[in-house]
Tab-separated table of C-alpha atoms in Angstrom:
chain	number	residue	atom	x	y	z
N	1	UNK	CA	48.264	19.003	24.894
N	2	UNK	CA	48.374	16.259	22.285
N	3	UNK	CA	46.132	13.978	24.396
N	4	UNK	CA	43.604	16.770	24.895
N	5	UNK	CA	43.523	17.507	21.168
N	6	UNK	CA	43.109	13.757	20.450
N	7	UNK	CA	40.244	13.600	22.913
N	8	UNK	CA	38.580	16.610	21.351
N	9	UNK	CA	39.011	15.078	17.915
N	10	UNK	CA	37.513	11.793	19.069
N	11	UNK	CA	34.578	13.738	20.554
N	12	UNK	CA	33.920	15.396	17.216
N	13	UNK	CA	34.184	12.121	15.320
N	14	UNK	CA	31.748	10.441	17.712
N	15	UNK	CA	29.411	13.414	17.458
N	16	UNK	CA	29.468	13.194	13.657
N	17	UNK	CA	28.743	9.454	13.834
N	18	UNK	CA	25.701	10.149	16.028
N	19	UNK	CA	24.622	12.937	13.681
N	20	UNK	CA	24.880	10.711	10.589
N	21	UNK	CA	23.048	7.817	12.234
N	22	UNK	CA	20.035	9.832	13.330
N	23	UNK	CA	20.049	11.660	10.002
N	24	UNK	CA	20.100	8.381	8.050
N	25	UNK	CA	17.274	6.760	10.043
N	26	UNK	CA	14.748	9.227	8.571
N	27	UNK	CA	16.239	9.948	5.139
N	28	UNK	CA	17.373	6.428	4.178
N	29	UNK	CA	14.367	4.756	5.799
N	30	UNK	CA	11.953	7.152	4.108
N	31	UNK	CA	13.530	6.742	0.651
N	32	UNK	CA	13.746	2.955	1.033
N	33	UNK	CA	10.111	2.492	2.043
N	34	UNK	CA	8.756	5.060	-0.434
N	35	UNK	CA	10.611	3.357	-3.281
N	36	UNK	CA	9.033	0.022	-2.337
N	37	UNK	CA	5.605	1.609	-1.893
N	38	UNK	CA	5.862	3.453	-5.190
N	39	UNK	CA	6.655	0.268	-7.083
N	40	UNK	CA	3.651	-1.553	-5.596
N	41	UNK	CA	1.519	1.553	-5.998
N	42	UNK	CA	2.463	1.934	-9.664
N	43	UNK	CA	1.388	-1.633	-10.262
N	44	UNK	CA	-1.920	-0.953	-8.580
N	45	UNK	CA	-2.445	2.262	-10.497
N	46	UNK	CA	-1.502	0.660	-13.837
N	47	UNK	CA	-4.358	-1.802	-13.333
N	48	UNK	CA	-6.815	1.000	-12.626
N	49	UNK	CA	-6.217	1.047	-8.878
N	50	UNK	CA	-6.483	-2.732	-8.545
N	51	UNK	CA	-3.950	-4.720	-6.502
N	52	UNK	CA	-2.058	-7.691	-7.914
N	53	UNK	CA	-3.928	-9.948	-5.442
N	54	UNK	CA	-7.340	-9.126	-6.961
N	55	UNK	CA	-9.487	-12.024	-8.205
N	56	UNK	CA	-11.224	-11.438	-11.543
N	57	UNK	CA	-14.330	-13.273	-12.774
N	58	UNK	CA	-17.268	-13.003	-15.132
N	59	UNK	CA	-20.784	-14.452	-15.327
N	60	UNK	CA	-20.959	-17.685	-17.255
N	61	UNK	CA	-23.599	-17.470	-20.013
N	62	UNK	CA	-24.387	-21.074	-21.155
N	63	UNK	CA	-26.327	-19.710	-24.141
N	64	UNK	CA	-23.100	-18.566	-25.800
N	65	UNK	CA	-21.057	-20.936	-28.034
N	66	UNK	CA	-17.596	-21.869	-26.775
N	67	UNK	CA	-14.572	-21.106	-28.949
N	68	UNK	CA	-12.280	-23.988	-29.826
N	69	UNK	CA	-8.555	-23.957	-29.377
N	70	UNK	CA	-5.721	-26.366	-30.073
N	71	UNK	CA	-1.990	-26.735	-29.996
N	72	UNK	CA	0.972	-28.837	-28.942
N	73	UNK	CA	2.181	-29.587	-25.417
N	74	UNK	CA	5.249	-31.820	-24.942
N	75	UNK	CA	4.800	-33.152	-28.492
N	76	UNK	CA	1.164	-34.079	-28.007
N	77	UNK	CA	-1.972	-32.448	-29.413
N	78	UNK	CA	-4.078	-30.752	-26.768
N	79	UNK	CA	-7.279	-28.766	-26.796
N	80	UNK	CA	-10.472	-28.888	-28.863
N	81	UNK	CA	-10.716	-28.795	-32.617
N	82	UNK	CA	-7.348	-30.491	-33.399
N	83	UNK	CA	-7.064	-33.883	-35.060
N	84	UNK	CA	-4.772	-35.967	-37.301
N	85	UNK	CA	-6.258	-37.691	-40.313
N	86	UNK	CA	-5.244	-41.093	-41.785
N	87	UNK	CA	-2.419	-39.511	-43.777
N	88	UNK	CA	-0.928	-37.991	-40.610
N	89	UNK	CA	-1.928	-34.467	-41.528
N	90	UNK	CA	-2.845	-32.140	-38.664
N	91	UNK	CA	-6.189	-30.458	-39.171
N	92	UNK	CA	-7.804	-27.785	-37.092
N	93	UNK	CA	-11.524	-27.065	-36.903
N	94	UNK	CA	-12.003	-23.444	-35.685
N	95	UNK	CA	-15.784	-23.678	-35.531
N	96	UNK	CA	-17.099	-23.051	-32.010
N	97	UNK	CA	-18.597	-25.697	-29.781
N	98	UNK	CA	-22.356	-25.489	-29.507
N	99	UNK	CA	-23.774	-23.682	-26.490
N	100	UNK	CA	-24.505	-25.818	-23.438
N	101	UNK	CA	-27.990	-24.298	-23.121
N	102	UNK	CA	-29.017	-22.278	-26.197
N	103	UNK	CA	-32.356	-21.355	-24.636
N	104	UNK	CA	-30.800	-19.805	-21.521
N	105	UNK	CA	-31.392	-16.056	-21.120
N	106	UNK	CA	-29.109	-14.209	-18.718
N	107	UNK	CA	-31.187	-11.673	-16.748
N	108	UNK	CA	-30.689	-9.646	-13.610
N	109	UNK	CA	-34.058	-9.658	-11.868
N	110	UNK	CA	-35.010	-7.540	-8.872
N	111	UNK	CA	-35.515	-9.805	-5.880
N	112	UNK	CA	-38.008	-9.529	-3.051
N	113	UNK	CA	-35.652	-7.490	-0.873
N	114	UNK	CA	-35.433	-4.818	-3.570
N	115	UNK	CA	-31.904	-5.697	-4.643
N	116	UNK	CA	-30.989	-6.993	-8.064
N	117	UNK	CA	-29.591	-10.479	-8.398
N	118	UNK	CA	-26.123	-9.116	-9.220
N	119	UNK	CA	-26.147	-6.870	-6.175
N	120	UNK	CA	-27.054	-9.886	-4.076
N	121	UNK	CA	-24.253	-11.924	-5.612
N	122	UNK	CA	-21.581	-9.250	-4.957
N	123	UNK	CA	-22.892	-8.838	-1.416
N	124	UNK	CA	-22.843	-12.571	-0.639
N	125	UNK	CA	-19.278	-12.642	0.695
N	126	UNK	CA	-18.411	-12.599	4.371
N	127	UNK	CA	-15.868	-10.381	6.079
N	128	UNK	CA	-14.469	-7.165	4.643
N	129	UNK	CA	-13.808	-6.919	0.919
N	130	UNK	CA	-14.146	-4.679	-2.114
N	131	UNK	CA	-16.034	-5.868	-5.237
N	132	UNK	CA	-16.645	-3.996	-8.436
N	133	UNK	CA	-17.956	-4.141	-11.982
N	134	UNK	CA	-15.037	-3.417	-14.294
N	135	UNK	CA	-15.761	-1.963	-17.739
N	136	UNK	CA	-13.147	0.292	-19.281
N	137	UNK	CA	-12.757	3.285	-17.006
N	138	UNK	CA	-16.017	2.446	-15.203
N	139	UNK	CA	-16.008	0.937	-11.714
N	140	UNK	CA	-19.394	-0.113	-10.287
N	141	UNK	CA	-18.567	-0.187	-6.605
N	142	UNK	CA	-19.715	-2.392	-3.732
N	143	UNK	CA	-17.781	-3.036	-0.532
N	144	UNK	CA	-18.447	-4.604	2.833
N	145	UNK	CA	-16.832	-3.725	6.147
N	146	UNK	CA	-13.920	-1.360	6.485
N	147	UNK	CA	-12.171	-2.356	3.285
N	148	UNK	CA	-12.768	0.122	0.495
N	149	UNK	CA	-10.709	1.166	-2.541
N	150	UNK	CA	-8.795	3.556	-0.265
N	151	UNK	CA	-8.443	5.984	-3.130
N	152	UNK	CA	-6.099	8.950	-2.763
N	153	UNK	CA	-8.683	11.738	-2.610
N	154	UNK	CA	-7.764	15.379	-3.104
N	155	UNK	CA	-11.334	16.492	-2.579
N	156	UNK	CA	-14.466	15.128	-0.947
N	157	UNK	CA	-14.953	11.527	0.195
N	158	UNK	CA	-15.567	7.969	-0.960
N	159	UNK	CA	-18.865	6.083	-0.776
N	160	UNK	CA	-20.166	4.648	2.461
N	161	UNK	CA	-21.125	0.996	2.565
N	162	UNK	CA	-24.821	1.893	2.571
N	163	UNK	CA	-24.440	4.220	-0.439
N	164	UNK	CA	-23.011	1.428	-2.573
N	165	UNK	CA	-26.440	-0.128	-3.126
N	166	UNK	CA	-28.377	3.148	-3.111
N	167	UNK	CA	-30.155	4.126	-6.331
N	168	UNK	CA	-29.083	7.767	-5.819
N	169	UNK	CA	-26.420	8.417	-8.482
N	170	UNK	CA	-23.107	9.202	-6.792
N	171	UNK	CA	-19.620	9.305	-8.275
N	172	UNK	CA	-15.963	9.591	-7.336
N	173	UNK	CA	-13.911	10.661	-10.347
N	174	UNK	CA	-10.311	11.205	-11.407
N	175	UNK	CA	-9.085	14.767	-11.755
N	176	UNK	CA	-9.242	14.695	-15.573
N	177	UNK	CA	-12.874	13.610	-15.491
N	178	UNK	CA	-13.546	16.304	-12.922
N	179	UNK	CA	-12.777	18.923	-15.580
N	180	UNK	CA	-15.969	17.805	-17.370
N	181	UNK	CA	-18.116	18.298	-14.283
N	182	UNK	CA	-20.374	21.264	-13.732
N	183	UNK	CA	-21.714	22.950	-10.599
N	184	UNK	CA	-25.311	23.381	-9.517
N	185	UNK	CA	-26.475	24.697	-6.152
N	186	UNK	CA	-23.051	24.301	-4.639
N	187	UNK	CA	-22.644	20.668	-5.744
N	188	UNK	CA	-20.605	19.118	-8.581
N	189	UNK	CA	-22.334	16.920	-11.146
N	190	UNK	CA	-21.322	14.671	-14.027
N	191	UNK	CA	-23.530	13.504	-16.894
N	192	UNK	CA	-22.682	9.820	-17.187
N	193	UNK	CA	-24.511	6.758	-18.513
N	194	UNK	CA	-27.527	8.911	-19.308
N	195	UNK	CA	-27.774	9.983	-15.692
N	196	UNK	CA	-26.858	12.982	-13.617
N	197	UNK	CA	-24.300	11.892	-11.016
N	198	UNK	CA	-23.405	13.974	-7.992
N	199	UNK	CA	-19.602	14.010	-7.648
N	200	UNK	CA	-18.762	13.481	-3.999
N	201	UNK	CA	-14.997	12.996	-4.383
N	202	UNK	CA	-12.037	13.602	-6.684
N	203	UNK	CA	-9.102	11.228	-6.810
N	204	UNK	CA	-5.491	11.983	-7.833
N	205	UNK	CA	-1.901	11.501	-6.775
N	206	UNK	CA	0.991	13.968	-6.946
N	207	UNK	CA	1.751	13.047	-10.619
N	208	UNK	CA	-0.200	12.038	-13.678
N	209	UNK	CA	-1.706	8.522	-13.506
N	210	UNK	CA	-4.510	6.311	-14.915
N	211	UNK	CA	-6.540	7.248	-11.820
N	212	UNK	CA	-7.166	10.633	-13.431
N	213	UNK	CA	-9.526	9.035	-15.989
N	214	UNK	CA	-11.441	6.615	-13.737
N	215	UNK	CA	-15.105	6.935	-12.770
N	216	UNK	CA	-16.261	5.137	-9.618
N	217	UNK	CA	-20.041	4.990	-9.253
N	218	UNK	CA	-22.184	3.193	-6.676
N	219	UNK	CA	-23.425	-0.157	-7.999
N	220	UNK	CA	-27.037	0.550	-7.076
N	221	UNK	CA	-27.197	3.476	-9.488
N	222	UNK	CA	-26.428	1.269	-12.503
N	223	UNK	CA	-29.455	-0.090	-14.388
N	224	UNK	CA	-30.063	-3.813	-13.778
N	225	UNK	CA	-29.396	-4.774	-17.386
N	226	UNK	CA	-26.034	-2.921	-17.284
N	227	UNK	CA	-24.886	-4.518	-14.011
N	228	UNK	CA	-24.245	-7.846	-15.721
N	229	UNK	CA	-22.237	-6.433	-18.664
N	230	UNK	CA	-18.504	-6.601	-18.135
N	231	UNK	CA	-16.117	-8.391	-15.816
N	232	UNK	CA	-15.852	-8.210	-12.035
N	233	UNK	CA	-13.130	-8.339	-9.419
N	234	UNK	CA	-12.719	-8.900	-5.701
N	235	UNK	CA	-10.016	-6.879	-3.963
N	236	UNK	CA	-8.767	-5.964	-0.489
N	237	UNK	CA	-10.081	-9.233	0.955
N	238	UNK	CA	-8.334	-11.402	3.539
N	239	UNK	CA	-9.355	-14.397	1.377
N	240	UNK	CA	-10.599	-13.534	-2.093
N	241	UNK	CA	-11.011	-17.252	-2.853
N	242	UNK	CA	-13.548	-17.799	-0.078
N	243	UNK	CA	-15.470	-14.659	-1.030
N	244	UNK	CA	-15.560	-15.863	-4.641
N	245	UNK	CA	-16.911	-19.276	-3.627
N	246	UNK	CA	-19.663	-17.651	-1.582
N	247	UNK	CA	-20.554	-15.410	-4.529
N	248	UNK	CA	-20.530	-18.411	-6.856
N	249	UNK	CA	-23.007	-20.339	-4.697
N	250	UNK	CA	-25.310	-17.322	-4.555
N	251	UNK	CA	-24.992	-16.844	-8.329
N	252	UNK	CA	-26.306	-20.351	-8.947
N	253	UNK	CA	-29.274	-19.501	-6.765
N	254	UNK	CA	-30.317	-16.079	-8.065
N	255	UNK	CA	-28.750	-15.892	-11.562
N	256	UNK	CA	-29.183	-19.610	-12.331
N	257	UNK	CA	-25.589	-19.820	-13.606
N	258	UNK	CA	-22.085	-19.958	-12.241
N	259	UNK	CA	-19.187	-17.501	-12.157
N	260	UNK	CA	-16.016	-18.125	-14.160
N	261	UNK	CA	-12.594	-17.073	-12.921
N	262	UNK	CA	-10.420	-14.962	-15.225
N	263	UNK	CA	-6.690	-14.402	-15.293
N	264	UNK	CA	-5.504	-11.219	-13.607
N	265	UNK	CA	-4.684	-8.671	-16.321
N	266	UNK	CA	-0.983	-8.144	-16.819
N	267	UNK	CA	-0.010	-4.489	-16.360
N	268	UNK	CA	2.609	-2.870	-18.574
N	269	UNK	CA	4.717	-2.157	-15.512
N	270	UNK	CA	4.947	-5.921	-14.842
N	271	UNK	CA	6.467	-6.468	-18.288
N	272	UNK	CA	8.863	-3.520	-18.047
N	273	UNK	CA	10.050	-4.253	-14.489
N	274	UNK	CA	10.283	-8.015	-14.983
N	275	UNK	CA	8.766	-8.531	-11.548
N	276	UNK	CA	11.643	-6.818	-9.740
N	277	UNK	CA	10.844	-5.198	-6.426
N	278	UNK	CA	12.358	-4.732	-2.995
N	279	UNK	CA	12.414	-8.213	-1.495
N	280	UNK	CA	11.451	-8.778	2.125
N	281	UNK	CA	14.945	-10.071	2.957
N	282	UNK	CA	16.376	-6.665	2.045
N	283	UNK	CA	14.092	-5.057	4.607
N	284	UNK	CA	15.265	-7.581	7.224
N	285	UNK	CA	18.894	-6.782	6.397
N	286	UNK	CA	18.201	-3.070	6.764
N	287	UNK	CA	16.708	-3.668	10.227
N	288	UNK	CA	19.746	-5.679	11.329
N	289	UNK	CA	22.094	-2.957	10.019
N	290	UNK	CA	20.099	-0.353	11.953
N	291	UNK	CA	20.425	-2.342	15.158
N	292	UNK	CA	24.160	-2.974	14.557
N	293	UNK	CA	25.076	0.647	13.935
N	294	UNK	CA	22.877	1.871	16.753
N	295	UNK	CA	24.494	-0.543	19.210
N	296	UNK	CA	27.994	0.321	17.992
N	297	UNK	CA	27.491	4.068	18.445
N	298	UNK	CA	25.876	3.554	21.817
N	299	UNK	CA	28.845	1.474	23.059
N	300	UNK	CA	31.282	4.114	21.715
N	301	UNK	CA	29.457	6.909	23.556
N	302	UNK	CA	29.361	4.975	26.848
N	303	UNK	CA	33.050	4.081	26.676
N	304	UNK	CA	33.971	7.655	25.743
N	305	UNK	CA	32.282	9.033	28.872
N	306	UNK	CA	33.183	6.170	31.201
N	307	UNK	CA	36.323	7.726	32.666
N	308	UNK	CA	34.848	11.245	32.810
N	309	UNK	CA	31.829	9.869	34.650
N	310	UNK	CA	33.989	8.078	37.211
N	311	UNK	CA	36.225	11.103	37.875
N	312	UNK	CA	33.323	13.567	38.180
N	313	UNK	CA	31.410	11.280	40.539
N	314	UNK	CA	34.482	10.840	42.760
N	315	UNK	CA	34.785	14.631	42.811
N	316	UNK	CA	31.278	14.873	44.167
N	317	UNK	CA	29.450	15.759	40.942
N	318	UNK	CA	25.941	14.318	41.057
N	319	UNK	CA	24.835	11.727	38.540
N	320	UNK	CA	22.017	14.038	37.369
N	321	UNK	CA	24.510	16.780	36.600
N	322	UNK	CA	26.745	14.349	34.739
N	323	UNK	CA	23.804	13.243	32.586
N	324	UNK	CA	23.198	16.884	31.809
N	325	UNK	CA	26.764	17.170	30.536
N	326	UNK	CA	26.360	13.947	28.561
N	327	UNK	CA	23.120	15.076	26.944
N	328	UNK	CA	24.502	18.488	26.152
N	329	UNK	CA	27.431	17.013	24.235
N	330	UNK	CA	25.743	14.277	22.213
N	331	UNK	CA	22.020	14.983	22.173
N	332	UNK	CA	22.942	18.125	20.277
N	333	UNK	CA	24.434	16.075	17.444
N	334	UNK	CA	21.465	13.678	17.389
N	335	UNK	CA	18.935	16.535	17.356
N	336	UNK	CA	20.812	18.252	14.555
N	337	UNK	CA	20.623	15.075	12.493
N	338	UNK	CA	16.909	14.664	13.167
N	339	UNK	CA	16.052	18.274	12.326
N	340	UNK	CA	18.082	18.339	9.105
N	341	UNK	CA	16.673	14.995	7.900
N	342	UNK	CA	13.147	16.167	8.726
N	343	UNK	CA	13.564	19.353	6.711
N	344	UNK	CA	14.959	17.430	3.720
N	345	UNK	CA	12.182	14.842	3.872
N	346	UNK	CA	9.443	17.473	4.119
N	347	UNK	CA	10.887	19.251	1.100
N	348	UNK	CA	10.712	15.986	-0.937
N	349	UNK	CA	7.081	15.551	0.042
N	350	UNK	CA	6.148	18.966	-1.342
N	351	UNK	CA	8.388	18.562	-4.407
N	352	UNK	CA	6.540	15.396	-5.483
N	353	UNK	CA	9.667	13.213	-5.612
N	354	UNK	CA	7.528	10.114	-5.031
N	355	UNK	CA	4.199	9.700	-6.823
N	356	UNK	CA	2.284	8.558	-3.773
N	357	UNK	CA	-0.725	9.917	-1.871
N	358	UNK	CA	0.306	12.784	0.407
N	359	UNK	CA	-1.385	11.078	3.365
N	360	UNK	CA	0.864	8.021	2.844
N	361	UNK	CA	4.004	10.160	2.499
N	362	UNK	CA	3.267	11.992	5.746
N	363	UNK	CA	2.500	8.684	7.470
N	364	UNK	CA	5.856	7.187	6.417
N	365	UNK	CA	7.696	10.351	7.455
N	366	UNK	CA	5.885	10.449	10.806
N	367	UNK	CA	6.718	6.803	11.470
N	368	UNK	CA	10.449	7.330	10.954
N	369	UNK	CA	10.420	10.598	12.875
N	370	UNK	CA	8.808	8.821	15.806
N	371	UNK	CA	11.349	5.991	15.478
N	372	UNK	CA	14.245	8.475	15.516
N	373	UNK	CA	12.946	10.264	18.598
N	374	UNK	CA	12.325	6.926	20.336
N	375	UNK	CA	15.902	5.809	19.553
N	376	UNK	CA	17.237	9.085	20.936
N	377	UNK	CA	15.335	8.702	24.197
N	378	UNK	CA	16.433	5.066	24.393
N	379	UNK	CA	20.016	6.195	23.743
N	380	UNK	CA	19.925	8.490	26.758
N	381	UNK	CA	18.157	5.996	29.024
N	382	UNK	CA	20.505	3.064	28.263
N	383	UNK	CA	23.553	5.298	28.619
N	384	UNK	CA	22.264	6.593	31.922
N	385	UNK	CA	21.605	3.127	33.306
N	386	UNK	CA	25.064	1.852	32.257
N	387	UNK	CA	26.875	4.915	33.561
N	388	UNK	CA	24.945	4.775	36.843
N	389	UNK	CA	25.990	1.166	37.430
N	390	UNK	CA	29.677	1.896	36.838
N	391	UNK	CA	31.911	1.641	39.928
N	392	UNK	CA	33.950	4.870	39.700
N	393	UNK	CA	36.730	3.605	42.003
N	394	UNK	CA	37.391	0.540	39.843
N	395	UNK	CA	37.447	2.685	36.706
N	396	UNK	CA	39.930	5.177	38.175
N	397	UNK	CA	42.100	2.328	39.533
N	398	UNK	CA	42.472	0.856	36.025
N	399	UNK	CA	43.699	4.169	34.552
């Protein structure tokens, strides 16, 4: 009686272990990945939906005077405008350096193909990338290939590649800007930059964010003289450096001046967080822990049913019937863990626990749900193969 009770207790303990493992795969994995994604996403949002790998630049205007600067580096004077007179007194001349070419006039002419020079420059890169004029909340959009801003849209769509250089005024706006839109003939419009823009999409995430105030418009709808006012950035490129170099060469040809790189703006979240985020080695450790616990539970289940399998097969019970008994006892626990974790995860998606696009949240959940189901099927298959290869006579002899 005691042995039977111990065996029943061990069965429950093993069942709970299986339940907790399959429950944790979805819940822990989902929370872990969403936390990492939210950190990176918050950085991107804080910059106005610009990644930390973006390359910023502006058009060099040689007609403008250059500001002087000076200071000390390792005890030596560096920079322009600093000097030491005969008495050893440090003096600083803040007057700007004269312009390299005072007669230069920065213009944005329309070329023979109908494009402006700036449109040609931004379109000079190869491969897929996203490029944009950046001026406050304004984004003058151009992209090539499949790489776009990938904005989290709650309504409508983003621009197509062809629409980026179209003169037809189109806009994708944040949900706060959308409140200022008006409807005509079944379409939404926004009065912006002295033009009437058709709003084709609305962007937002589950919580409040800087995206709510952004206005994305197609570059071709911006007047030529306005296209060269502001800074620019290249994003979502496999090699932003190579794209920048190609743009720079084209700029010398059509704008008659070069492009100047700028430092990537530091977002407030970078200062607050101190650069802390989920390191890649933590993800590797999580994978190894997953494999370890999965293997341990699998070995426990096989050993637990080893003797039962041998006795039943010697008594004439078919292997298929035994696997039915095996699945009935432990697949129940695994399924319970999967179902409960799925319900909890879905509830967090609708509750807005993570400020991420709903499409991304469902994708992460679906990935871990698929992984859990795959591990369950693999659990049954491996157990079946091992149990099938067991010699029942040897097992019974060792008892």
